Amino acid sequence: MNFRILAIRITKKLRLADPIKRVFFRSRRQILLPDGTADLPLSVGFELTTKCNLNCVMCYQKEERLLGKRDLSFEEIKKVINNLGNIKQASLIGAEIFTRPDIFQIIEEFIKRGIKLYLTSNGTLINEEVAEKLKKYKNGIRGIGFSLDGSKETHNKIRGLNSAFDRTIKAINLLKNDFNVSVNSVMMESNLDELYDLVQYLSNMGVINFGLTMEMFSTAEEAVASKKILVEENPAFATSISSQPGYKFSFNKLKETISKIRKIKGINVVIHPDIFDSFPEELYGGRLRGKTKLVCKNMFVGRVNAQGDVIFCPFIKKPFGNLLNETMEQIWNKEEFKSFRNKLVKNNLLPICKRCCKLGLRADKNEEQIV
């Protein structure tokens, strides 16, 4: 069994899971200077492909697929990795990374350069053969994340495949003893009543890490206001647009559901964004930008799309340069990128950011930083 998993399981029984988790996933203090200069990223999220075998209702990659853009070839990905600089960790993201026939070549390329990996997958393409291949790289893979949206019926409906739930559960069972496996659910009106049973089921399976994420959406008015702040006609937003400004479930129901889930034994439950516990009502009500100084954690993590562009985040897809032609160091603190960060800081982020899972608190001492 992977030592990290064994340590977390032991310390969970001793009620030490949170400190242990922080040891494994801690990051250094990150600084953003007044002119918008940011520390070079030590980690990166890499969207390997826009292709997927599912048709999820909430997917932000659907529009990208309609554009018909070509994914990077393996040789191009090697060039991108060369230009990432001093990256220590990479999250390999889709759409669905296992639709790439060269996924194991890509994994090996990162690992042989000393870059630790975190993989995200819908799990439906992971069979016994794929699982055995992954185990060959388990020393270089820090974790594998899956998503489940509720009951089997609800999950399959959202994912657009009748066998999606069972196939994801199979993948989790194939990998949970060799990898740090985590499962995430987005809290929505359609699944809130089902999440307790799901987490209990996963705990009984032996899953030790579970994340609950607030649903991310924006109103049309918030999107327009965000465009005005950026002073751009087409800022390439990929946020879901809702006709109503709030969540479709009550705050009390949300609070009761989370409280009940946190009492389940044997599983570490994390809420995203992690400032939820400090400002639950403000986050729920969309009032967080008026309550406290915020920072986006994407300011310190690189994001690369399937064409090699360095973009800000999955929902603000503005490109600042391409790693086929430039290095991360050349792109990261370009005047355009620094100016963009400054706009975010001066406006306490954008209206479309106020429900995001990457929100963090800001500390001001002539510089902006995550504390």
Short mmCIF file of C-alpha atoms in Angstrom, two decimals:
data_model
loop_
_atom_site.label_atom_id
_atom_site.label_comp_id
_atom_site.label_asym_id
_atom_site.label_seq_id
_atom_site.Cartn_x
_atom_site.Cartn_y
_atom_site.Cartn_z
CA MET A 1 0.00 0.00 0.00
CA ASN A 2 1.22 3.55 -0.80
CA PHE A 3 2.87 5.05 2.33
CA ARG A 4 0.97 8.33 1.97
CA ILE A 5 -2.37 6.51 2.02
CA LEU A 6 -1.35 4.39 5.02
CA ALA A 7 -0.22 7.46 6.94
CA ILE A 8 -3.45 9.33 6.27
CA ARG A 9 -5.57 6.34 7.30
CA ILE A 10 -3.64 5.89 10.55
CA THR A 11 -3.74 9.58 11.44
CA LYS A 12 -7.43 9.79 10.53
CA LYS A 13 -8.15 7.23 13.24
CA LEU A 14 -6.09 9.36 15.63
CA ARG A 15 -8.01 12.50 14.56
CA LEU A 16 -4.87 13.94 12.97
CA ALA A 17 -6.02 13.85 9.34
CA ASP A 18 -6.08 17.61 8.79
CA PRO A 19 -2.47 18.29 9.91
CA ILE A 20 -1.21 15.30 7.92
CA LYS A 21 -3.07 16.48 4.83
CA ARG A 22 -1.49 19.89 5.17
CA VAL A 23 1.98 18.34 5.33
CA PHE A 24 1.40 16.48 2.05
CA PHE A 25 -0.21 19.35 0.17
CA ARG A 26 1.30 22.48 1.71
CA SER A 27 2.65 25.14 -0.64
CA ARG A 28 5.10 27.92 0.00
CA ARG A 29 3.98 31.49 0.69
CA GLN A 30 3.20 33.11 -2.63
CA ILE A 31 3.73 36.81 -3.30
CA LEU A 32 2.10 39.23 -5.72
CA LEU A 33 3.89 42.59 -5.88
CA PRO A 34 2.07 45.92 -6.33
CA ASP A 35 3.00 46.11 -10.03
CA GLY A 36 1.35 42.74 -10.68
CA THR A 37 4.56 40.70 -10.71
CA ALA A 38 3.93 37.21 -9.34
CA ASP A 39 6.26 34.46 -8.21
CA LEU A 40 6.85 31.95 -10.98
CA PRO A 41 4.49 29.00 -10.53
CA LEU A 42 5.73 25.78 -9.00
CA SER A 43 2.64 23.89 -10.15
CA VAL A 44 0.58 23.89 -13.31
CA GLY A 45 -2.76 22.60 -14.50
CA PHE A 46 -2.37 21.15 -17.99
CA GLU A 47 -5.47 20.55 -20.11
CA LEU A 48 -4.19 17.69 -22.25
CA THR A 49 -7.29 17.43 -24.44
CA THR A 50 -10.74 18.82 -25.11
CA LYS A 51 -11.96 15.34 -26.11
CA CYS A 52 -14.27 13.36 -23.86
CA ASN A 53 -16.29 10.15 -23.96
CA LEU A 54 -19.12 11.66 -21.87
CA ASN A 55 -21.56 14.53 -22.40
CA CYS A 56 -21.80 16.21 -19.00
CA VAL A 57 -24.43 18.93 -18.70
CA MET A 58 -22.12 21.38 -16.88
CA CYS A 59 -18.93 20.86 -18.93
CA TYR A 60 -17.02 24.07 -19.73
CA GLN A 61 -15.09 22.29 -22.51
CA LYS A 62 -18.09 21.79 -24.81
CA GLU A 63 -17.61 25.13 -26.56
CA GLU A 64 -13.92 24.36 -27.05
CA ARG A 65 -14.82 21.10 -28.80
CA LEU A 66 -17.20 22.94 -31.12
CA LEU A 67 -14.32 25.17 -32.24
CA GLY A 68 -12.55 22.07 -33.58
CA LYS A 69 -9.14 23.04 -32.26
CA ARG A 70 -6.40 20.43 -32.50
CA ASP A 71 -4.86 18.98 -29.34
CA LEU A 72 -1.10 19.14 -28.99
CA SER A 73 0.86 16.17 -30.32
CA PHE A 74 3.15 14.20 -28.02
CA GLU A 75 6.22 15.90 -29.51
CA GLU A 76 4.60 19.30 -28.91
CA ILE A 77 3.76 18.34 -25.34
CA LYS A 78 7.43 17.49 -24.75
CA LYS A 79 8.34 20.97 -25.99
CA VAL A 80 5.75 22.53 -23.68
CA ILE A 81 7.17 20.59 -20.71
CA ASN A 82 10.66 21.87 -21.61
CA ASN A 83 9.31 25.43 -21.46
CA LEU A 84 7.47 25.09 -18.14
CA GLY A 85 10.56 25.99 -16.16
CA ASN A 86 10.98 25.01 -12.51
CA ILE A 87 7.62 23.27 -12.18
CA LYS A 88 7.48 20.73 -9.35
CA GLN A 89 3.92 19.44 -9.77
CA ALA A 90 1.43 19.19 -12.62
CA SER A 91 -2.26 18.35 -12.63
CA LEU A 92 -3.20 16.56 -15.84
CA ILE A 93 -6.74 17.58 -16.74
CA GLY A 94 -9.21 17.01 -19.56
CA ALA A 95 -11.96 16.96 -20.68
CA GLU A 96 -10.90 13.26 -20.27
CA ILE A 97 -7.17 12.55 -20.25
CA PHE A 98 -7.58 8.81 -20.92
CA THR A 99 -9.04 9.50 -24.37
CA ARG A 100 -5.43 10.20 -25.41
CA PRO A 101 -3.75 7.03 -26.74
CA ASP A 102 -0.38 8.48 -25.66
CA ILE A 103 -1.40 9.26 -22.07
CA PHE A 104 1.17 6.89 -20.55
CA GLN A 105 3.95 8.39 -22.67
CA ILE A 106 2.91 11.80 -21.36
CA ILE A 107 2.83 10.59 -17.75
CA GLU A 108 6.30 9.07 -18.15
CA GLU A 109 7.65 12.26 -19.71
CA PHE A 110 6.61 14.35 -16.70
CA ILE A 111 7.80 11.83 -14.12
CA LYS A 112 11.24 11.27 -15.65
CA ARG A 113 11.79 15.04 -15.34
CA GLY A 114 11.01 14.86 -11.62
CA ILE A 115 7.58 16.48 -11.88
CA LYS A 116 5.01 14.95 -9.53
CA LEU A 117 1.57 14.38 -11.02
CA TYR A 118 -2.05 14.65 -10.01
CA LEU A 119 -4.53 13.10 -12.45
CA THR A 120 -8.21 13.93 -12.90
CA SER A 121 -10.54 11.58 -14.73
CA ASN A 122 -14.19 10.63 -15.02
CA GLY A 123 -12.99 7.06 -14.44
CA THR A 124 -15.09 5.40 -17.12
CA LEU A 125 -12.10 4.44 -19.29
CA ILE A 126 -10.05 2.96 -16.45
CA ASN A 127 -10.24 -0.82 -16.63
CA GLU A 128 -7.94 -3.50 -15.18
CA GLU A 129 -5.35 -3.03 -17.93
CA VAL A 130 -5.22 0.75 -17.51
CA ALA A 131 -5.03 0.41 -13.72
CA GLU A 132 -2.05 -1.95 -13.94
CA LYS A 133 -0.23 0.45 -16.24
CA LEU A 134 -0.88 3.33 -13.84
CA LYS A 135 0.56 1.35 -10.93
CA LYS A 136 3.94 1.31 -12.69
CA TYR A 137 4.06 5.08 -12.13
CA LYS A 138 2.60 5.25 -8.63
CA ASN A 139 5.75 6.73 -7.09
CA GLY A 140 5.38 9.74 -9.37
CA ILE A 141 1.61 10.18 -9.08
CA ARG A 142 0.56 12.03 -5.94
CA GLY A 143 -3.14 11.51 -6.41
CA ILE A 144 -6.00 10.68 -8.73
CA GLY A 145 -9.26 12.61 -8.54
CA PHE A 146 -12.71 11.52 -9.66
CA SER A 147 -16.12 13.20 -9.64
CA LEU A 148 -19.43 11.67 -8.58
CA ASP A 149 -22.58 13.74 -8.67
CA GLY A 150 -24.91 11.85 -6.34
CA SER A 151 -26.93 8.66 -6.70
CA LYS A 152 -26.36 6.34 -9.62
CA GLU A 153 -29.44 7.69 -11.40
CA THR A 154 -28.50 11.35 -10.86
CA HIS A 155 -24.85 10.86 -11.80
CA ASN A 156 -25.68 8.96 -14.99
CA LYS A 157 -28.20 11.60 -16.03
CA ILE A 158 -25.72 14.44 -15.51
CA ARG A 159 -22.91 12.56 -17.27
CA GLY A 160 -25.01 11.35 -20.20
CA LEU A 161 -24.07 7.66 -19.86
CA ASN A 162 -26.13 4.96 -18.14
CA SER A 163 -23.05 3.04 -16.99
CA ALA A 164 -21.03 6.08 -15.84
CA PHE A 165 -21.53 5.61 -12.09
CA ASP A 166 -20.67 1.91 -12.04
CA ARG A 167 -17.60 2.42 -14.21
CA THR A 168 -16.29 5.22 -11.99
CA ILE A 169 -16.85 3.13 -8.87
CA LYS A 170 -14.95 0.28 -10.54
CA ALA A 171 -12.03 2.62 -11.30
CA ILE A 172 -11.94 3.81 -7.69
CA ASN A 173 -11.86 0.23 -6.43
CA LEU A 174 -9.07 -0.66 -8.85
CA LEU A 175 -6.86 2.21 -7.68
CA LYS A 176 -7.72 3.08 -4.07
CA ASN A 177 -5.15 0.74 -2.48
CA ASP A 178 -2.23 2.05 -4.54
CA PHE A 179 -2.99 5.76 -4.94
CA ASN A 180 -4.25 8.69 -2.94
CA VAL A 181 -7.74 8.65 -4.47
CA SER A 182 -10.12 11.55 -3.91
CA VAL A 183 -13.71 12.09 -5.00
CA ASN A 184 -15.40 15.45 -5.54
CA SER A 185 -19.05 16.46 -5.82
CA VAL A 186 -20.57 19.78 -6.85
CA MET A 187 -23.43 20.79 -4.56
CA MET A 188 -26.54 21.41 -6.67
CA GLU A 189 -30.28 21.40 -6.14
CA SER A 190 -30.54 18.08 -8.00
CA ASN A 191 -28.11 16.21 -5.73
CA LEU A 192 -27.99 17.91 -2.32
CA ASP A 193 -30.35 15.36 -0.75
CA GLU A 194 -28.20 12.49 -2.09
CA LEU A 195 -24.74 13.58 -0.99
CA TYR A 196 -24.84 12.17 2.55
CA ASP A 197 -25.61 8.67 1.25
CA LEU A 198 -22.91 9.03 -1.41
CA VAL A 199 -20.23 10.03 1.09
CA GLN A 200 -21.25 7.24 3.46
CA TYR A 201 -21.03 4.78 0.57
CA LEU A 202 -17.58 6.02 -0.40
CA SER A 203 -16.37 5.88 3.20
CA ASN A 204 -17.52 2.27 3.44
CA MET A 205 -15.55 1.58 0.23
CA GLY A 206 -12.38 2.91 1.84
CA VAL A 207 -12.17 6.31 0.10
CA ILE A 208 -10.40 8.67 2.52
CA ASN A 209 -10.61 12.07 0.77
CA PHE A 210 -13.82 13.76 -0.37
CA GLY A 211 -14.40 17.30 -1.62
CA LEU A 212 -17.61 19.31 -1.75
CA THR A 213 -17.58 22.23 -4.19
CA MET A 214 -20.06 25.07 -4.42
CA GLU A 215 -21.75 25.23 -7.81
CA MET A 216 -20.11 27.88 -9.98
CA PHE A 217 -22.25 30.10 -12.19
CA SER A 218 -22.77 33.75 -13.08
CA THR A 219 -25.64 35.94 -14.13
CA ALA A 220 -25.57 37.80 -17.44
CA GLU A 221 -25.25 41.04 -15.49
CA GLU A 222 -22.18 39.74 -13.66
CA ALA A 223 -20.57 38.73 -16.95
CA VAL A 224 -21.20 42.20 -18.44
CA ALA A 225 -19.80 43.92 -15.33
CA SER A 226 -16.70 41.71 -15.48
CA LYS A 227 -16.11 42.62 -19.12
CA LYS A 228 -16.25 46.31 -18.21
CA ILE A 229 -13.62 45.86 -15.52
CA LEU A 230 -11.28 44.11 -17.95
CA VAL A 231 -12.11 46.64 -20.69
CA GLU A 232 -12.35 43.88 -23.24
CA GLU A 233 -15.04 43.10 -25.79
CA ASN A 234 -14.41 39.35 -25.76
CA PRO A 235 -12.57 38.21 -22.59
CA ALA A 236 -13.29 34.51 -23.33
CA PHE A 237 -15.39 33.70 -20.28
CA ALA A 238 -16.45 30.06 -19.91
CA THR A 239 -18.77 30.49 -16.93
CA SER A 240 -22.27 29.03 -16.89
CA ILE A 241 -24.91 31.77 -17.15
CA SER A 242 -27.88 31.50 -14.80
CA SER A 243 -31.12 33.47 -15.04
CA GLN A 244 -31.31 33.79 -11.26
CA PRO A 245 -28.68 35.35 -8.98
CA GLY A 246 -28.73 32.75 -6.20
CA TYR A 247 -28.61 29.05 -5.45
CA LYS A 248 -31.78 27.00 -5.79
CA PHE A 249 -31.49 25.55 -2.30
CA SER A 250 -31.65 27.38 1.04
CA PHE A 251 -28.63 28.27 3.14
CA ASN A 252 -30.01 26.29 6.07
CA LYS A 253 -30.34 23.18 3.92
CA LEU A 254 -26.75 23.63 2.70
CA LYS A 255 -25.44 24.08 6.24
CA GLU A 256 -27.36 21.08 7.58
CA THR A 257 -26.16 18.86 4.71
CA ILE A 258 -22.50 19.78 5.23
CA SER A 259 -22.76 19.36 8.99
CA LYS A 260 -24.27 15.90 8.59
CA ILE A 261 -21.67 14.80 6.05
CA ARG A 262 -18.79 15.96 8.25
CA LYS A 263 -19.93 13.55 10.97
CA ILE A 264 -19.30 10.52 8.74
CA LYS A 265 -16.38 8.57 10.14
CA GLY A 266 -13.35 7.40 8.19
CA ILE A 267 -13.33 10.05 5.46
CA ASN A 268 -11.73 13.50 5.30
CA VAL A 269 -14.26 16.03 3.95
CA VAL A 270 -13.05 19.34 2.51
CA ILE A 271 -15.26 22.22 1.33
CA HIS A 272 -14.22 24.27 -1.70
CA PRO A 273 -13.45 27.11 -1.57
CA ASP A 274 -11.68 26.54 1.73
CA ILE A 275 -12.78 29.96 3.01
CA PHE A 276 -16.35 28.62 3.16
CA ASP A 277 -16.12 28.00 6.91
CA SER A 278 -15.06 31.61 7.55
CA PHE A 279 -17.74 33.25 5.40
CA PRO A 280 -20.47 30.66 4.66
CA GLU A 281 -23.44 33.03 4.41
CA GLU A 282 -21.53 35.61 2.37
CA LEU A 283 -20.30 32.99 -0.07
CA TYR A 284 -23.77 31.49 -0.40
CA GLY A 285 -25.36 34.92 -0.89
CA GLY A 286 -22.77 36.16 -3.40
CA ARG A 287 -21.68 38.95 -1.03
CA LEU A 288 -18.09 37.88 -0.41
CA ARG A 289 -16.44 40.57 -2.54
CA GLY A 290 -18.04 43.22 -0.35
CA LYS A 291 -17.09 41.51 2.91
CA THR A 292 -13.35 40.80 2.75
CA LYS A 293 -10.24 41.15 0.62
CA LEU A 294 -9.91 38.21 -1.75
CA VAL A 295 -7.26 36.64 -3.91
CA CYS A 296 -7.56 34.02 -6.61
CA LYS A 297 -5.28 31.05 -6.07
CA ASN A 298 -4.98 30.72 -9.86
CA MET A 299 -2.71 33.77 -9.69
CA PHE A 300 0.05 31.46 -8.48
CA VAL A 301 -0.68 28.29 -10.46
CA GLY A 302 0.01 28.04 -14.18
CA ARG A 303 -2.80 26.94 -16.50
CA VAL A 304 -2.08 25.54 -19.95
CA ASN A 305 -4.80 24.68 -22.44
CA ALA A 306 -4.82 21.87 -25.00
CA GLN A 307 -3.12 24.10 -27.58
CA GLY A 308 -0.25 25.15 -25.30
CA ASP A 309 -1.62 28.61 -24.44
CA VAL A 310 -1.01 29.91 -20.93
CA ILE A 311 -4.46 31.06 -19.83
CA PHE A 312 -5.57 32.52 -16.52
CA CYS A 313 -8.01 29.81 -15.43
CA PRO A 314 -10.64 27.39 -16.79
CA PHE A 315 -13.30 30.10 -16.70
CA ILE A 316 -11.28 33.11 -17.87
CA LYS A 317 -9.55 31.69 -20.92
CA LYS A 318 -7.63 34.77 -21.97
CA PRO A 319 -4.28 33.60 -23.46
CA PHE A 320 -1.07 35.40 -22.51
CA GLY A 321 1.38 33.41 -24.62
CA ASN A 322 2.05 29.97 -26.02
CA LEU A 323 4.58 27.52 -24.58
CA LEU A 324 5.47 26.21 -28.03
CA ASN A 325 7.09 29.57 -28.72
CA GLU A 326 7.95 31.04 -25.31
CA THR A 327 8.95 29.86 -21.83
CA MET A 328 6.75 30.17 -18.77
CA GLU A 329 9.23 32.68 -17.36
CA GLN A 330 8.85 34.87 -20.47
CA ILE A 331 5.05 34.69 -20.35
CA TRP A 332 4.33 34.82 -16.62
CA ASN A 333 5.29 38.41 -15.92
CA LYS A 334 4.59 40.04 -19.27
CA GLU A 335 3.16 43.54 -18.90
CA GLU A 336 -0.21 42.30 -20.17
CA PHE A 337 -0.32 39.52 -17.56
CA LYS A 338 0.78 41.85 -14.74
CA SER A 339 -1.85 44.40 -15.77
CA PHE A 340 -4.51 41.69 -15.76
CA ARG A 341 -3.58 40.62 -12.23
CA ASN A 342 -3.63 44.25 -11.10
CA LYS A 343 -7.17 44.67 -12.37
CA LEU A 344 -8.26 41.63 -10.41
CA VAL A 345 -6.61 42.83 -7.20
CA LYS A 346 -7.85 46.42 -7.46
CA ASN A 347 -11.42 45.26 -8.06
CA ASN A 348 -11.31 42.49 -5.45
CA LEU A 349 -11.57 40.01 -8.35
CA LEU A 350 -14.44 40.04 -10.86
CA PRO A 351 -18.19 39.64 -10.31
CA ILE A 352 -18.01 36.27 -12.09
CA CYS A 353 -15.39 35.11 -9.54
CA LYS A 354 -17.50 35.37 -6.40
CA ARG A 355 -18.67 31.73 -6.36
CA CYS A 356 -15.38 30.18 -7.49
CA CYS A 357 -13.71 27.25 -5.72
CA LYS A 358 -10.30 28.98 -5.89
CA LEU A 359 -11.12 31.96 -3.68
CA GLY A 360 -8.62 32.76 -0.95
CA LEU A 361 -8.06 35.48 1.64
CA ARG A 362 -5.63 38.30 0.95
CA ALA A 363 -3.12 39.91 3.30
CA ASP A 364 -1.83 43.38 2.46
CA LYS A 365 1.65 44.55 3.50
CA ASN A 366 2.61 46.59 0.44
CA GLU A 367 2.23 43.31 -1.40
CA GLU A 368 -0.58 40.84 -1.96
CA GLN A 369 -0.20 37.29 -0.77
CA ILE A 370 -2.03 34.11 0.11
CA VAL A 371 -1.73 33.48 3.83
#
